[in-house]
Every structure is written in structure tokens, then in C-alpha cells.
Amino acid sequence: KNEVEQSPQNLTAQEGEFITINCSYSVGISALHWLQQHPGGGIVSLFMLSSGKKKHGRLIATINIQEKHSSLHITASHPRDSAVYICAVTNTGNQFYFGTGTSLTVIP
Amino acid sequence: GAGVSQSPRYKVAKRGQDVALRCDPISGHVSLFWYQQALGQGPEFLTYFQNEAQLDKSGLPSDRFFAERPEGSVSTLKIQRTQQEDSAVYLCASSAHREGETQYFGPGTRLLVL
């Protein structure tokens, strides 16, 4: 069983749609991270959060510690948002556990 | 540069060959991590350094994998007697301090073992 589960695995959306990617985890964490990986590119850290909600531009990340669940929302999606979005958690030993990622394609 | 850099970006090796992958973290970052990412999968933790100390190497898949960070800055991941299943992207990340810090990822080294 994976410590971090993401859904959906693949997502196709029309430009402008509101997108939600979900992440559930089973270990105790010190922080949860949302990462973005473009094809052939490196990984960019989008958010690190341990409670509540964070917003950056059109991206919003929320976390519910009690339910061990986080969501990444993209408002007014754009083709340049097409990428793999990865949820990762850090436990108190500073070890990372990664989800397998959600591949997002936004169609113009 | 201001970010994490890795070299080489691409490496093709014959099965059985030894390879060395280099990571230059952001200057002053205490923590350094290595990950392995197979095609279509999320990254998998390999090992973690705090300064020059290797605090966790539980993710290294076999004793053919060895990592070092002798002066607490640049790190090298060495794979001996490479096998085809070692083909993956090897990612390095660094963070300023310790637990739960934002990690900054390098571009990765894509290793192909033939």
C-alpha cells in the first residue's frame, strides 16, 4: 500500500475549467507538498503546507489534518498548466513519501 | 546559478559499467536528498544528508548504490555495475534546514542502461 495516494491519475480538462486533484496519506506528517513536473523538465515546488489553505495566483492548496487529505485546485485552467502534479508528504524523520502523480492535460 | 544543478543531464551506460551522478545544491543548504524516478512513476526516496552526514540511506535499492557528500555541499551518487532496472531519472533536491522545509529540485539526470 502506498503511503500517499492521488486521484485522479489522469485528467483532461477544457481551458477555463476548475480543476481539483486529491491526495490522501496514511502516515503522520510534518508537512505536505504539492509539486509540478513538466514533461522532460525538473520538479517545481508549488506549495508546502501543514494546516489550512494557501493560495498562489490561480492555484489553491488545502489540507485537512484530521482526515489526512489535501486538495490542489486550479482555477481558470490554461494549457500551460498541463503537467504532472505530485503530492508528497514529509514525516517527522524528514523522509519524503511521494504519490505517483496526476497527469493533467488542458485543451485549448 | 541560484538553483540546484545536476550533471550530467543525460547518461547512457552499458550494463555493468559504473556511473557517477553529481548534484550541486543551493549554496548554504543544509539538507540534500536523492530520489529515483522511474518512467511514469512518482519519485522514490533514496538517501538524505544533513551537511556531510548521511542520516538516512534506507531507500538505496542495493549495495551497488552509494552516495557521499564529503564537504557538506556537492554530493555524488554512484552506481556500480549498472543494471537495466537502474534506468530512471535521478533527482537531487536541497533544503535550507531540516524538517518539513521546502525542497528545491534539480533538473535530474536521466540514466539509460543498455
Coordinates of C-alpha atoms in Angstrom, one line a residue:
Chain A
K1 CA 0.0 0.0 0.0
N2 CA 1.3 3.4 -0.9
E3 CA 1.7 5.9 1.9
V4 CA 0.4 8.6 -0.5
E5 CA -2.5 8.1 -2.9
Q6 CA -3.6 10.6 -5.5
S7 CA -6.6 10.9 -7.7
P8 CA -7.3 11.0 -10.5
Q9 CA -4.2 9.5 -12.2
N10 CA -5.1 11.3 -15.4
L11 CA -7.2 14.3 -16.0
T12 CA -8.1 16.1 -19.2
A13 CA -9.9 19.5 -19.0
Q14 CA -11.0 22.3 -21.3
E15 CA -9.4 25.6 -21.0
G16 CA -11.1 27.7 -18.3
E17 CA -12.4 24.7 -16.2
F18 CA -11.9 24.5 -12.5
I19 CA -9.7 21.5 -11.6
T20 CA -9.3 19.6 -8.4
I21 CA -6.6 17.0 -7.7
N22 CA -6.9 15.0 -4.5
C23 CA -4.3 13.5 -2.2
S24 CA -4.7 11.1 0.8
Y25 CA -1.9 9.9 3.0
S26 CA -1.6 7.3 5.8
V27 CA 1.5 8.4 7.7
G28 CA 2.0 11.1 10.3
I29 CA 3.4 14.1 8.6
S30 CA 5.2 17.3 9.4
A31 CA 4.3 18.9 6.1
L32 CA 2.6 18.2 2.8
H33 CA 4.0 19.4 -0.5
W34 CA 2.4 19.9 -4.0
L35 CA 4.9 19.7 -6.8
Q36 CA 4.7 20.3 -10.5
Q37 CA 6.7 18.4 -13.1
H38 CA 6.6 19.4 -16.8
P39 CA 7.5 16.8 -19.5
G40 CA 11.2 16.4 -19.7
G41 CA 11.6 19.1 -17.0
G42 CA 12.5 19.3 -13.4
I43 CA 10.2 19.5 -10.4
V44 CA 9.0 22.8 -9.1
S45 CA 7.6 23.1 -5.6
L46 CA 4.2 24.8 -5.6
F47 CA 3.1 24.6 -2.0
M48 CA 4.3 23.4 1.3
L49 CA 1.6 23.3 4.0
S50 CA 0.9 21.8 7.3
S51 CA -2.6 23.2 8.0
G52 CA -5.3 25.3 6.4
K53 CA -5.1 26.7 3.0
K54 CA -2.6 28.5 0.8
K55 CA -3.2 30.4 -2.4
H56 CA -0.8 31.5 -5.2
G57 CA -2.3 33.0 -8.3
R58 CA -4.7 30.6 -9.7
L59 CA -3.6 27.7 -7.5
I60 CA -5.1 26.9 -4.2
A61 CA -4.0 24.1 -1.8
T62 CA -5.9 22.9 1.2
I63 CA -5.2 20.3 3.8
N64 CA -7.3 18.6 6.4
I65 CA -5.0 17.1 9.0
Q66 CA -7.8 15.1 10.8
E67 CA -8.9 13.5 7.6
K68 CA -5.3 13.1 6.2
H69 CA -6.4 14.7 2.9
S70 CA -5.3 17.5 0.7
S71 CA -6.6 19.1 -2.5
L72 CA -4.9 21.1 -5.1
H73 CA -7.3 23.4 -7.1
I74 CA -6.6 25.2 -10.3
T75 CA -9.0 28.0 -11.3
A76 CA -9.5 29.1 -14.9
S77 CA -7.2 26.4 -16.2
H78 CA -4.9 27.1 -19.1
P79 CA -2.9 24.8 -21.5
R80 CA 0.3 25.9 -19.8
D81 CA -1.0 24.2 -16.6
S82 CA -0.5 20.9 -18.4
A83 CA 1.9 18.9 -16.3
V84 CA 2.2 16.1 -13.7
Y85 CA 1.2 17.3 -10.3
I86 CA 2.7 15.3 -7.4
C87 CA 1.6 15.2 -3.8
A88 CA 4.4 14.4 -1.3
V89 CA 4.5 14.3 2.5
T90 CA 7.3 14.6 4.9
N91 CA 7.3 12.6 8.1
T92 CA 8.9 13.7 11.3
G93 CA 12.1 11.9 10.3
N94 CA 12.3 14.2 7.2
Q95 CA 11.7 11.3 4.9
F96 CA 9.6 12.1 1.8
Y97 CA 6.8 9.9 0.5
F98 CA 5.6 10.7 -3.0
G99 CA 2.3 10.0 -4.7
T100 CA 2.5 8.7 -8.3
G101 CA 1.3 12.0 -9.7
T102 CA -1.7 13.2 -11.6
S103 CA -1.1 13.9 -15.3
L104 CA -3.1 17.0 -16.3
T105 CA -3.8 18.0 -19.9
V106 CA -5.6 21.2 -20.5
I107 CA -7.0 21.5 -24.0
P108 CA -7.4 25.0 -25.6
Chain B
G1 CA 23.3 29.8 -10.7
A2 CA 20.8 30.2 -7.9
G3 CA 19.2 26.7 -8.2
V4 CA 20.1 23.1 -7.8
S5 CA 22.2 21.8 -10.6
Q6 CA 22.9 18.3 -11.7
S7 CA 25.3 16.7 -14.1
P8 CA 25.3 15.1 -16.5
R9 CA 21.8 15.7 -17.6
Y10 CA 21.8 12.5 -19.6
K11 CA 23.9 9.4 -19.3
V12 CA 23.9 6.3 -21.3
A13 CA 25.8 3.4 -19.8
K14 CA 26.4 -0.2 -20.8
R15 CA 25.2 -2.8 -18.4
G16 CA 28.0 -3.4 -15.8
Q17 CA 29.5 0.0 -16.1
D18 CA 29.9 2.2 -13.1
V19 CA 28.4 5.7 -13.2
A20 CA 28.7 8.8 -11.0
L21 CA 26.0 11.5 -10.8
R22 CA 26.7 14.9 -9.4
C23 CA 24.5 17.3 -7.5
D24 CA 25.3 20.9 -6.7
P25 CA 22.8 22.1 -4.1
I26 CA 21.8 25.7 -3.5
S27 CA 24.7 27.3 -1.6
G28 CA 24.3 27.1 2.1
H29 CA 21.5 24.5 2.1
V30 CA 22.0 22.0 4.9
S31 CA 19.9 19.2 3.7
L32 CA 20.3 17.2 0.4
F33 CA 18.2 14.4 -0.9
W34 CA 18.5 11.9 -3.7
Y35 CA 15.4 10.4 -5.4
Q36 CA 14.9 7.9 -8.2
Q37 CA 12.0 8.3 -10.6
A38 CA 11.1 5.5 -12.9
L39 CA 9.1 6.3 -16.1
G40 CA 5.5 7.1 -15.3
Q41 CA 6.1 6.9 -11.5
G42 CA 6.5 9.4 -8.7
P43 CA 9.9 9.9 -7.2
E44 CA 11.2 7.4 -4.7
F45 CA 13.4 8.4 -1.8
L46 CA 16.9 7.1 -1.9
T47 CA 19.0 8.9 0.7
Y48 CA 19.3 12.1 2.8
F49 CA 22.2 14.1 4.0
Q50 CA 22.4 16.8 6.6
N51 CA 25.6 18.6 5.9
E52 CA 28.2 15.8 5.3
A53 CA 26.3 13.2 7.4
Q54 CA 24.3 10.6 5.6
L55 CA 21.3 10.3 8.1
D56 CA 19.1 8.0 6.1
K57 CA 20.0 5.6 3.3
S58 CA 17.1 3.3 3.7
G59 CA 15.9 4.0 0.1
L60 CA 19.1 2.8 -1.7
P61 CA 17.9 -0.3 -3.6
S62 CA 21.1 -2.3 -3.3
D63 CA 24.7 -2.1 -2.2
R64 CA 25.6 -1.1 -5.7
F65 CA 24.3 2.3 -4.9
F66 CA 26.5 4.6 -2.9
A67 CA 26.2 8.4 -2.1
E68 CA 28.5 10.8 -0.5
R69 CA 28.7 14.5 0.4
P70 CA 32.2 14.8 1.9
E71 CA 32.3 18.5 2.5
G72 CA 28.6 19.1 3.1
S73 CA 27.9 20.7 -0.3
V74 CA 28.3 18.8 -3.6
S75 CA 27.0 15.3 -3.5
T76 CA 27.8 12.3 -5.7
L77 CA 25.5 9.3 -6.3
K78 CA 27.5 6.4 -7.6
I79 CA 26.0 3.3 -9.1
Q80 CA 28.3 0.3 -9.6
R81 CA 27.8 -2.5 -12.1
T82 CA 24.7 -0.8 -13.5
Q83 CA 21.7 -2.9 -14.5
Q84 CA 18.9 -2.2 -16.9
E85 CA 16.5 -1.7 -14.0
D86 CA 18.6 1.2 -12.8
S87 CA 17.4 3.2 -15.8
A88 CA 15.5 6.2 -14.4
V89 CA 15.7 9.9 -13.7
Y90 CA 17.8 10.6 -10.6
L91 CA 16.6 13.8 -8.9
C92 CA 18.5 15.8 -6.3
A93 CA 16.9 18.3 -4.0
S94 CA 18.1 20.6 -1.3
S95 CA 16.5 22.5 1.5
A96 CA 17.8 25.2 3.8
H97 CA 17.4 23.5 7.1
R98 CA 15.7 20.4 8.5
E99 CA 12.3 19.1 8.8
G100 CA 9.5 20.0 6.5
E101 CA 11.3 22.6 4.6
T102 CA 10.5 23.4 1.0
Q103 CA 12.8 21.3 -1.2
Y104 CA 14.3 22.7 -4.3
F105 CA 14.7 20.2 -7.0
G106 CA 17.4 19.9 -9.7
P107 CA 16.6 19.1 -13.3
G108 CA 17.6 15.5 -12.8
T109 CA 19.9 13.1 -14.5
R110 CA 18.3 10.7 -17.0
L111 CA 20.2 7.4 -16.9
L112 CA 19.7 4.8 -19.5
V113 CA 21.4 1.5 -19.1
L114 CA 21.6 -0.6 -22.2

